[in-house]
Amino acid sequence: MTSDVDDTAELSRPARRQAEIAAYVVKNGSVSANDLVEAFGVSVMTVHRDLDELERQGVVRKYRGGVSAQPTSVFESNVAYRLNTAHAEKAAIARHARAMIEPGMSVMLDDSTSALSLVDLFEDITPLTVATNFLPAITRLAQLRDITLLALGGIYSATHDSFGGMPCAEAVEALHTDLLFCSVSAVSPTHAFHQEEEIVLVKRAMLRSAKTKVLLVDHAKLQRTALHRLAPLTDFDVVIVDEKTPDDLIRPLREHGATVEVAKL
Amino acid sequence: MTSDVDDTAELSRPARRQAEIAAYVVKNGSVSANDLVEAFGVSVMTVHRDLDELERQGVVRKYRGGVSAQPTSVFESNVAYRLNTAHAEKAAIARHARAMIEPGMSVMLDDSTSALSLVDLFEDITPLTVATNFLPAITRLAQLRDITLLALGGIYSATHDSFGGMPCAEAVEALHTDLLFCSVSAVSPTHAFHQEEEIVLVKRAMLRSAKTKVLLVDHAKLQRTALHRLAPLTDFDVVIVDEKTPDDLIRPLREHGATVEVAKL
DNA sequence: ATAACATAACACCAGAAGACGGTAAGACAG
DNA sequence: CTGTCTTACCGTCTTCTGGTGTTATGTTAT
């Protein structure tokens, strides 16, 4: 919960404040708008706007007189995604993953920031076919030349900024790519986990639809679990972790049969 | 070819210049970068950037020493789409179409600027389910609350900024919406037309997947035809034209059985 | 080898969009 | 009905991105 690597940087001011407000709300269960005005030193208007945005993302519930927190799962998969970061590590993992891609290949990406870092490296590996359900990735890839972009449609989720549900799973199943890069919210020595059933559905479909599967894991994901067991780590051909991962945490994965590679900064 | 309503306005400066450059290239067959520098009074760098963008969209082909034009069909469906506009009329058509939508309905939109105007009106008709394969529409709808967004994935086309191909058609076929709003590049008294086969494929699927079908037509589309016959106008429940459409052009449509409505400014 | 052409890297500028607060009007609970 | 909370609207300020040119470096034909 308490992030060791506290990087409130790398985020626009309102986005950062919103993340902090979200954390504040989750911590206190339910608070009033005025509390937040004092706590963050902004006008009541701004607080309301922030809360509206957080509600749109499904992080909080507004009612007259204040807001309350949503179930942890939602908070985890959204704000975690924002505060989290560990930007440098993600970039290192992406560079490492990049080495596995050859021009001409087909690549699938899930809706994770790790995958997004990877997108920025694609420009130099053309031609390339990329399939993803992650809206930020889609908009970026649409700008690039010599990349065949295959959007995986579905029901939009504001929390993840991606498409999911049955339509998405079906779209995935119609494909078969050379590579899959994906991430999860938690990794035990034996399994990968995720909180949300809908997401699990899509990720499982992706696992079935790729030849080589790669799991991208920054060290914050280890030592944790989440509600749904997504798949055993041995289902992945490679698990890439960042350099900051303690050896103590890597060893158990290897002992259980996973192929772990460490991405150097 | 020569647009009677010459509206170079309503477009960002570079976009306009690019459209003009495209027209210039199509007219002269092939030109050098330096020609364009003189013709448009910008630096050679800017010309190159413009040409890169046009190449990305598939409008021109770059080679050392200059650029050449692509087949007319591509030009038509891209630059036409940009120069075209008639912004006020589109907005009027959108407002007219809006009246057909009730909260709670499901709506499908194709990849047309007409449809895009409609998106801006959705905010007030919530809740609403919207399905579309048009990237600009998707990004806008993702911002809105109380709208269930169903992205229709597929192969990205830079020319249209939308998704298409078989994957898209399949995604469409898995749905059935209350309403469909779509547009085409040309309309004869009896039929709707489009240049590109791939687009026709998707639009036909859309026609099969909606209960009520609405065709949005600004007056520039009439009196023209294109390679592929998409569907008879009687397949549409309503055809909406703008106010500037001469009666002489509307009458034939009605005589052939189409239901035509005129959108007032 | 050289001249013409193309790309990359940097820096600047302007216009647009976003962020924010204030006030006033509207909704809700007690 | 009244006080509190919320929303809508407007004006201001700032921030940021997009568009541009200049210079420098790379590339390709002759």
Tab-separated table of N, CA and C in Angstrom, chain B residues 53-173:
chain	number	residue	atom	x	y	z
B	53	GLU	N	3.449	13.382	-43.734
B	53	GLU	CA	2.107	13.136	-43.229
B	53	GLU	C	1.193	12.639	-44.348
B	54	LEU	N	1.282	13.274	-45.499
B	54	LEU	CA	0.429	12.858	-46.612
B	54	LEU	C	0.782	11.442	-47.057
B	55	GLU	N	2.059	11.122	-46.970
B	55	GLU	CA	2.442	9.765	-47.342
B	55	GLU	C	1.884	8.762	-46.338
B	56	ARG	N	1.936	9.156	-45.064
B	56	ARG	CA	1.408	8.278	-44.035
B	56	ARG	C	-0.065	7.984	-44.276
B	57	GLN	N	-0.755	8.992	-44.783
B	57	GLN	CA	-2.176	8.818	-45.055
B	57	GLN	C	-2.419	8.114	-46.382
B	58	GLY	N	-1.351	7.871	-47.107
B	58	GLY	CA	-1.496	7.158	-48.369
B	58	GLY	C	-1.900	8.023	-49.542
B	59	VAL	N	-1.763	9.335	-49.405
B	59	VAL	CA	-2.202	10.215	-50.482
B	59	VAL	C	-1.121	10.392	-51.547
B	60	VAL	N	0.130	10.471	-51.127
B	60	VAL	CA	1.225	10.624	-52.097
B	60	VAL	C	2.295	9.556	-51.864
B	61	ARG	N	3.163	9.441	-52.851
B	61	ARG	CA	4.298	8.529	-52.721
B	61	ARG	C	5.558	9.367	-52.764
B	62	LYS	N	6.416	9.218	-51.795
B	62	LYS	CA	7.665	9.987	-51.784
B	62	LYS	C	8.778	9.171	-52.419
B	63	TYR	N	9.616	9.851	-53.174
B	63	TYR	CA	10.848	9.226	-53.652
B	63	TYR	C	11.899	10.313	-53.639
B	64	ARG	N	13.128	9.957	-53.840
B	64	ARG	CA	14.171	10.963	-53.783
B	64	ARG	C	13.960	11.976	-54.892
B	65	GLY	N	13.824	13.222	-54.532
B	65	GLY	CA	13.658	14.276	-55.524
B	65	GLY	C	12.241	14.796	-55.639
B	66	GLY	N	11.305	14.150	-54.992
B	66	GLY	CA	9.942	14.664	-55.077
B	66	GLY	C	8.898	13.664	-54.644
B	67	VAL	N	7.675	13.975	-55.018
B	67	VAL	CA	6.570	13.077	-54.691
B	67	VAL	C	5.675	12.908	-55.904
B	68	SER	N	4.909	11.827	-55.915
B	68	SER	CA	3.938	11.616	-56.977
B	68	SER	C	2.593	11.278	-56.358
B	69	ALA	N	1.566	11.425	-57.171
B	69	ALA	CA	0.211	11.230	-56.654
B	69	ALA	C	-0.156	9.754	-56.625
B	70	GLN	N	-1.063	9.430	-55.768
B	70	GLN	CA	-1.623	8.087	-55.695
B	70	GLN	C	-2.895	8.034	-56.529
B	71	PRO	N	-3.424	6.815	-56.752
B	71	PRO	CA	-4.680	6.694	-57.491
B	71	PRO	C	-5.770	7.612	-56.928
B	72	THR	N	-6.627	8.057	-57.803
B	72	THR	CA	-7.636	9.043	-57.429
B	72	THR	C	-8.510	8.604	-56.263
B	73	SER	N	-8.837	7.335	-56.207
B	73	SER	CA	-9.782	6.884	-55.179
B	73	SER	C	-9.278	7.238	-53.787
B	74	VAL	N	-8.000	7.040	-53.572
B	74	VAL	CA	-7.445	7.367	-52.268
B	74	VAL	C	-7.561	8.860	-52.009
B	75	PHE	N	-7.183	9.609	-53.015
B	75	PHE	CA	-7.264	11.053	-52.871
B	75	PHE	C	-8.684	11.485	-52.527
B	76	GLU	N	-9.598	10.949	-53.256
B	76	GLU	CA	-10.992	11.336	-53.049
B	76	GLU	C	-11.450	11.101	-51.626
B	77	SER	N	-11.160	9.913	-51.129
B	77	SER	CA	-11.755	9.595	-49.845
B	77	SER	C	-10.964	10.193	-48.692
B	78	ASN	N	-9.799	10.700	-48.979
B	78	ASN	CA	-9.075	11.345	-47.896
B	78	ASN	C	-9.185	12.852	-47.954
B	79	VAL	N	-8.620	13.420	-49.000
B	79	VAL	CA	-8.578	14.868	-49.047
B	79	VAL	C	-9.964	15.436	-49.226
B	80	ALA	N	-10.737	14.757	-50.005
B	80	ALA	CA	-12.131	15.173	-50.119
B	80	ALA	C	-12.681	15.315	-48.716
B	81	TYR	N	-12.403	14.310	-47.920
B	81	TYR	CA	-12.912	14.288	-46.560
B	81	TYR	C	-12.401	15.480	-45.776
B	82	ARG	N	-11.246	16.001	-46.139
B	82	ARG	CA	-10.703	17.110	-45.365
B	82	ARG	C	-11.177	18.454	-45.922
B	83	LEU	N	-11.047	18.613	-47.222
B	83	LEU	CA	-11.430	19.885	-47.820
B	83	LEU	C	-12.923	20.110	-47.691
B	84	ASN	N	-13.583	19.142	-48.103
B	84	ASN	CA	-15.029	19.050	-48.050
B	84	ASN	C	-15.623	19.905	-46.914
B	85	THR	N	-15.812	19.416	-45.774
B	85	THR	CA	-16.380	20.192	-44.659
B	85	THR	C	-17.833	20.570	-44.834
B	86	ALA	N	-18.095	21.820	-45.203
B	86	ALA	CA	-19.472	22.313	-45.120
B	86	ALA	C	-19.945	22.145	-43.693
B	87	HIS	N	-19.170	22.759	-42.834
B	87	HIS	CA	-19.297	22.486	-41.410
B	87	HIS	C	-20.693	22.803	-40.865
B	88	ALA	N	-21.187	23.947	-41.221
B	88	ALA	CA	-22.494	24.360	-40.709
B	88	ALA	C	-23.572	23.362	-41.115
B	89	GLU	N	-23.501	22.913	-42.345
B	89	GLU	CA	-24.513	21.970	-42.825
B	89	GLU	C	-24.429	20.651	-42.065
B	90	LYS	N	-23.216	20.197	-41.847
B	90	LYS	CA	-23.026	18.949	-41.094
B	90	LYS	C	-23.658	19.061	-39.709
B	91	ALA	N	-23.417	20.202	-39.079
B	91	ALA	CA	-23.955	20.406	-37.731
B	91	ALA	C	-25.471	20.390	-37.761
B	92	ALA	N	-26.040	20.993	-38.793
B	92	ALA	CA	-27.494	21.015	-38.911
B	92	ALA	C	-28.033	19.601	-39.081
B	93	ILE	N	-27.361	18.838	-39.919
B	93	ILE	CA	-27.781	17.455	-40.129
B	93	ILE	C	-27.695	16.687	-38.819
B	94	ALA	N	-26.626	16.931	-38.089
B	94	ALA	CA	-26.450	16.235	-36.813
B	94	ALA	C	-27.579	16.589	-35.852
B	95	ARG	N	-27.913	17.869	-35.786
B	95	ARG	CA	-28.991	18.269	-34.880
B	95	ARG	C	-30.307	17.602	-35.256
B	96	HIS	N	-30.521	17.511	-36.549
B	96	HIS	CA	-31.736	16.861	-37.019
B	96	HIS	C	-31.741	15.386	-36.623
B	97	ALA	N	-30.610	14.743	-36.814
B	97	ALA	CA	-30.497	13.316	-36.501
B	97	ALA	C	-30.678	13.080	-35.012
B	98	ARG	N	-30.168	13.994	-34.249
B	98	ARG	CA	-30.225	13.885	-32.798
B	98	ARG	C	-31.636	13.652	-32.287
B	99	ALA	N	-32.586	14.254	-32.947
B	99	ALA	CA	-33.974	14.137	-32.506
B	99	ALA	C	-34.469	12.697	-32.552
B	100	MET	N	-33.799	11.866	-33.308
B	100	MET	CA	-34.237	10.476	-33.422
B	100	MET	C	-33.754	9.630	-32.254
B	101	ILE	N	-32.862	10.181	-31.457
B	101	ILE	CA	-32.231	9.394	-30.398
B	101	ILE	C	-32.887	9.649	-29.051
B	102	GLU	N	-33.231	8.591	-28.364
B	102	GLU	CA	-33.781	8.684	-27.018
B	102	GLU	C	-32.765	8.121	-26.035
B	103	PRO	N	-32.767	8.631	-24.820
B	103	PRO	CA	-31.883	8.065	-23.805
B	103	PRO	C	-32.094	6.563	-23.668
B	104	GLY	N	-31.003	5.847	-23.491
B	104	GLY	CA	-31.091	4.409	-23.311
B	104	GLY	C	-30.913	3.606	-24.583
B	105	MET	N	-30.946	4.293	-25.718
B	105	MET	CA	-30.820	3.574	-26.985
B	105	MET	C	-29.387	3.144	-27.263
B	106	SER	N	-29.262	2.256	-28.220
B	106	SER	CA	-27.932	1.904	-28.711
B	106	SER	C	-27.780	2.436	-30.127
B	107	VAL	N	-26.643	3.064	-30.370
B	107	VAL	CA	-26.429	3.765	-31.627
B	107	VAL	C	-25.122	3.308	-32.255
B	108	MET	N	-25.134	3.106	-33.552
B	108	MET	CA	-23.896	2.779	-34.256
B	108	MET	C	-23.522	3.938	-35.181
B	109	LEU	N	-22.235	4.226	-35.229
B	109	LEU	CA	-21.735	5.300	-36.094
B	109	LEU	C	-20.634	4.767	-36.997
B	110	ASP	N	-20.599	5.213	-38.219
B	110	ASP	CA	-19.513	4.805	-39.099
B	110	ASP	C	-18.414	5.868	-39.080
B	111	ASP	N	-17.423	5.694	-39.908
B	111	ASP	CA	-16.287	6.611	-39.900
B	111	ASP	C	-16.520	7.778	-40.855
B	112	SER	N	-17.319	8.710	-40.409
B	112	SER	CA	-17.581	9.866	-41.242
B	112	SER	C	-17.610	11.112	-40.372
B	113	THR	N	-17.251	12.239	-40.978
B	113	THR	CA	-17.268	13.486	-40.232
B	113	THR	C	-18.687	13.837	-39.812
B	114	SER	N	-19.648	13.439	-40.620
B	114	SER	CA	-21.034	13.682	-40.245
B	114	SER	C	-21.330	13.043	-38.899
B	115	ALA	N	-20.910	11.810	-38.769
B	115	ALA	CA	-21.151	11.098	-37.525
B	115	ALA	C	-20.453	11.799	-36.370
B	116	LEU	N	-19.297	12.359	-36.671
B	116	LEU	CA	-18.525	13.013	-35.618
B	116	LEU	C	-19.263	14.225	-35.051
B	117	SER	N	-19.901	14.973	-35.920
B	117	SER	CA	-20.676	16.112	-35.434
B	117	SER	C	-21.739	15.639	-34.452
B	118	LEU	N	-22.249	14.473	-34.734
B	118	LEU	CA	-23.308	13.921	-33.901
B	118	LEU	C	-22.791	13.606	-32.499
B	119	VAL	N	-21.567	13.158	-32.432
B	119	VAL	CA	-20.995	12.766	-31.144
B	119	VAL	C	-21.047	13.920	-30.142
B	120	ASP	N	-20.809	15.111	-30.634
B	120	ASP	CA	-20.774	16.257	-29.741
B	120	ASP	C	-22.126	16.526	-29.080
B	121	LEU	N	-23.159	15.945	-29.634
B	121	LEU	CA	-24.491	16.176	-29.074
B	121	LEU	C	-24.914	15.084	-28.099
B	122	PHE	N	-24.109	14.058	-27.989
B	122	PHE	CA	-24.505	12.905	-27.195
B	122	PHE	C	-24.515	13.174	-25.704
B	123	GLU	N	-23.728	14.114	-25.280
B	123	GLU	CA	-23.549	14.337	-23.852
B	123	GLU	C	-24.888	14.539	-23.135
B	124	ASP	N	-25.856	15.077	-23.859
B	124	ASP	CA	-27.134	15.417	-23.221
B	124	ASP	C	-28.199	14.334	-23.395
B	125	ILE	N	-27.865	13.244	-24.017
B	125	ILE	CA	-28.885	12.227	-24.274
B	125	ILE	C	-28.578	10.974	-23.470
B	126	THR	N	-27.831	11.119	-22.411
B	126	THR	CA	-27.419	9.953	-21.644
B	126	THR	C	-28.588	9.352	-20.881
B	127	PRO	N	-28.554	8.071	-20.516
B	127	PRO	CA	-27.501	7.125	-20.891
B	127	PRO	C	-27.639	6.676	-22.345
B	128	LEU	N	-26.542	6.215	-22.873
B	128	LEU	CA	-26.527	5.874	-24.282
B	128	LEU	C	-25.440	4.827	-24.536
B	129	THR	N	-25.717	3.936	-25.449
B	129	THR	CA	-24.682	2.986	-25.861
B	129	THR	C	-24.281	3.312	-27.286
B	130	VAL	N	-23.008	3.537	-27.501
B	130	VAL	CA	-22.540	3.934	-28.821
B	130	VAL	C	-21.464	2.983	-29.322
B	131	ALA	N	-21.651	2.488	-30.528
B	131	ALA	CA	-20.648	1.631	-31.148
B	131	ALA	C	-20.095	2.317	-32.380
B	132	THR	N	-18.778	2.352	-32.498
B	132	THR	CA	-18.192	2.973	-33.683
B	132	THR	C	-16.804	2.441	-33.966
B	133	ASN	N	-16.394	2.555	-35.211
B	133	ASN	CA	-15.047	2.148	-35.614
B	133	ASN	C	-14.184	3.355	-35.965
B	134	PHE	N	-14.642	4.535	-35.583
B	134	PHE	CA	-13.988	5.779	-35.992
B	134	PHE	C	-13.163	6.313	-34.821
B	135	LEU	N	-11.877	6.361	-34.999
B	135	LEU	CA	-10.996	6.682	-33.874
B	135	LEU	C	-11.264	8.038	-33.235
B	136	PRO	N	-11.444	9.111	-34.002
B	136	PRO	CA	-11.742	10.386	-33.354
B	136	PRO	C	-13.011	10.313	-32.511
B	137	ALA	N	-13.990	9.597	-32.997
B	137	ALA	CA	-15.226	9.453	-32.229
B	137	ALA	C	-14.960	8.673	-30.951
B	138	ILE	N	-14.165	7.655	-31.047
B	138	ILE	CA	-13.863	6.834	-29.879
B	138	ILE	C	-13.183	7.664	-28.805
B	139	THR	N	-12.172	8.416	-29.188
B	139	THR	CA	-11.455	9.195	-28.178
B	139	THR	C	-12.368	10.229	-27.532
B	140	ARG	N	-13.255	10.805	-28.305
B	140	ARG	CA	-14.169	11.774	-27.695
B	140	ARG	C	-15.139	11.100	-26.746
B	141	LEU	N	-15.715	10.007	-27.194
B	141	LEU	CA	-16.728	9.333	-26.374
B	141	LEU	C	-16.137	8.782	-25.085
B	142	ALA	N	-14.866	8.444	-25.135
B	142	ALA	CA	-14.227	7.894	-23.939
B	142	ALA	C	-14.210	8.915	-22.804
B	143	GLN	N	-14.299	10.185	-23.140
B	143	GLN	CA	-14.285	11.233	-22.124
B	143	GLN	C	-15.631	11.377	-21.429
B	144	LEU	N	-16.674	10.951	-22.058
B	144	LEU	CA	-18.008	11.266	-21.565
B	144	LEU	C	-18.493	10.274	-20.516
B	145	ARG	N	-19.220	10.790	-19.568
B	145	ARG	CA	-19.835	9.934	-18.571
B	145	ARG	C	-21.149	9.384	-19.099
B	146	ASP	N	-21.584	8.310	-18.493
B	146	ASP	CA	-22.903	7.758	-18.791
B	146	ASP	C	-23.071	7.356	-20.248
B	147	ILE	N	-21.953	7.133	-20.893
B	147	ILE	CA	-22.031	6.591	-22.240
B	147	ILE	C	-21.270	5.281	-22.268
B	148	THR	N	-21.973	4.240	-22.665
B	148	THR	CA	-21.300	2.971	-22.834
B	148	THR	C	-20.702	2.950	-24.225
B	149	LEU	N	-19.383	2.893	-24.249
B	149	LEU	CA	-18.704	2.959	-25.539
B	149	LEU	C	-18.287	1.575	-25.972
B	150	LEU	N	-18.703	1.223	-27.166
B	150	LEU	CA	-18.344	-0.070	-27.719
B	150	LEU	C	-17.459	0.179	-28.925
B	151	ALA	N	-16.184	-0.027	-28.769
B	151	ALA	CA	-15.270	0.211	-29.883
B	151	ALA	C	-15.306	-0.974	-30.833
B	152	LEU	N	-15.449	-0.677	-32.111
B	152	LEU	CA	-15.390	-1.718	-33.125
B	152	LEU	C	-13.966	-1.765	-33.641
B	153	GLY	N	-13.248	-2.759	-33.256
B	153	GLY	CA	-11.833	-2.848	-33.618
B	153	GLY	C	-11.630	-3.267	-35.052
B	154	GLY	N	-10.384	-3.492	-35.405
B	154	GLY	CA	-10.057	-3.914	-36.749
B	154	GLY	C	-8.735	-3.345	-37.191
B	155	ILE	N	-8.507	-3.394	-38.488
B	155	ILE	CA	-7.236	-2.916	-39.029
B	155	ILE	C	-7.305	-1.410	-39.208
B	156	TYR	N	-6.330	-0.730	-38.654
B	156	TYR	CA	-6.351	0.727	-38.704
B	156	TYR	C	-6.006	1.236	-40.102
B	157	SER	N	-6.783	2.182	-40.560
B	157	SER	CA	-6.496	2.840	-41.831
B	157	SER	C	-6.188	4.302	-41.572
B	158	ALA	N	-4.964	4.706	-41.892
B	158	ALA	CA	-4.561	6.090	-41.658
B	158	ALA	C	-5.351	7.034	-42.555
B	159	THR	N	-5.744	6.533	-43.712
B	159	THR	CA	-6.507	7.371	-44.633
B	159	THR	C	-7.828	7.814	-44.022
B	160	HIS	N	-8.469	6.907	-43.339
B	160	HIS	CA	-9.777	7.235	-42.783
B	160	HIS	C	-9.749	7.473	-41.288
B	161	ASP	N	-8.616	7.142	-40.675
B	161	ASP	CA	-8.506	7.253	-39.227
B	161	ASP	C	-9.559	6.388	-38.533
B	162	SER	N	-9.722	5.202	-39.073
B	162	SER	CA	-10.734	4.306	-38.515
B	162	SER	C	-10.284	2.860	-38.662
B	163	PHE	N	-11.086	1.962	-38.107
B	163	PHE	CA	-10.751	0.546	-38.167
B	163	PHE	C	-11.662	-0.172	-39.141
B	164	GLY	N	-11.101	-1.140	-39.848
B	164	GLY	CA	-11.894	-1.809	-40.856
B	164	GLY	C	-11.445	-3.234	-41.070
B	165	GLY	N	-11.765	-3.757	-42.237
B	165	GLY	CA	-11.368	-5.118	-42.568
B	165	GLY	C	-12.287	-6.154	-41.948
B	166	MET	N	-11.893	-7.391	-42.116
B	166	MET	CA	-12.709	-8.484	-41.634
B	166	MET	C	-12.931	-8.442	-40.124
B	167	PRO	N	-11.894	-8.198	-39.352
B	167	PRO	CA	-12.128	-8.185	-37.902
B	167	PRO	C	-13.212	-7.193	-37.514
B	168	CYS	N	-13.227	-6.076	-38.192
B	168	CYS	CA	-14.225	-5.059	-37.884
B	168	CYS	C	-15.615	-5.541	-38.281
B	169	ALA	N	-15.718	-6.084	-39.452
B	169	ALA	CA	-17.010	-6.583	-39.913
B	169	ALA	C	-17.558	-7.626	-38.947
B	170	GLU	N	-16.687	-8.459	-38.467
B	170	GLU	CA	-17.130	-9.479	-37.508
B	170	GLU	C	-17.631	-8.856	-36.213
B	171	ALA	N	-16.890	-7.849	-35.761
B	171	ALA	CA	-17.318	-7.172	-34.534
B	171	ALA	C	-18.690	-6.546	-34.725
B	172	VAL	N	-18.913	-5.992	-35.904
B	172	VAL	CA	-20.206	-5.383	-36.190
B	172	VAL	C	-21.303	-6.438	-36.173
B	173	GLU	N	-21.010	-7.544	-36.785
B	173	GLU	CA	-22.037	-8.578	-36.902
B	173	GLU	C	-22.446	-9.175	-35.565
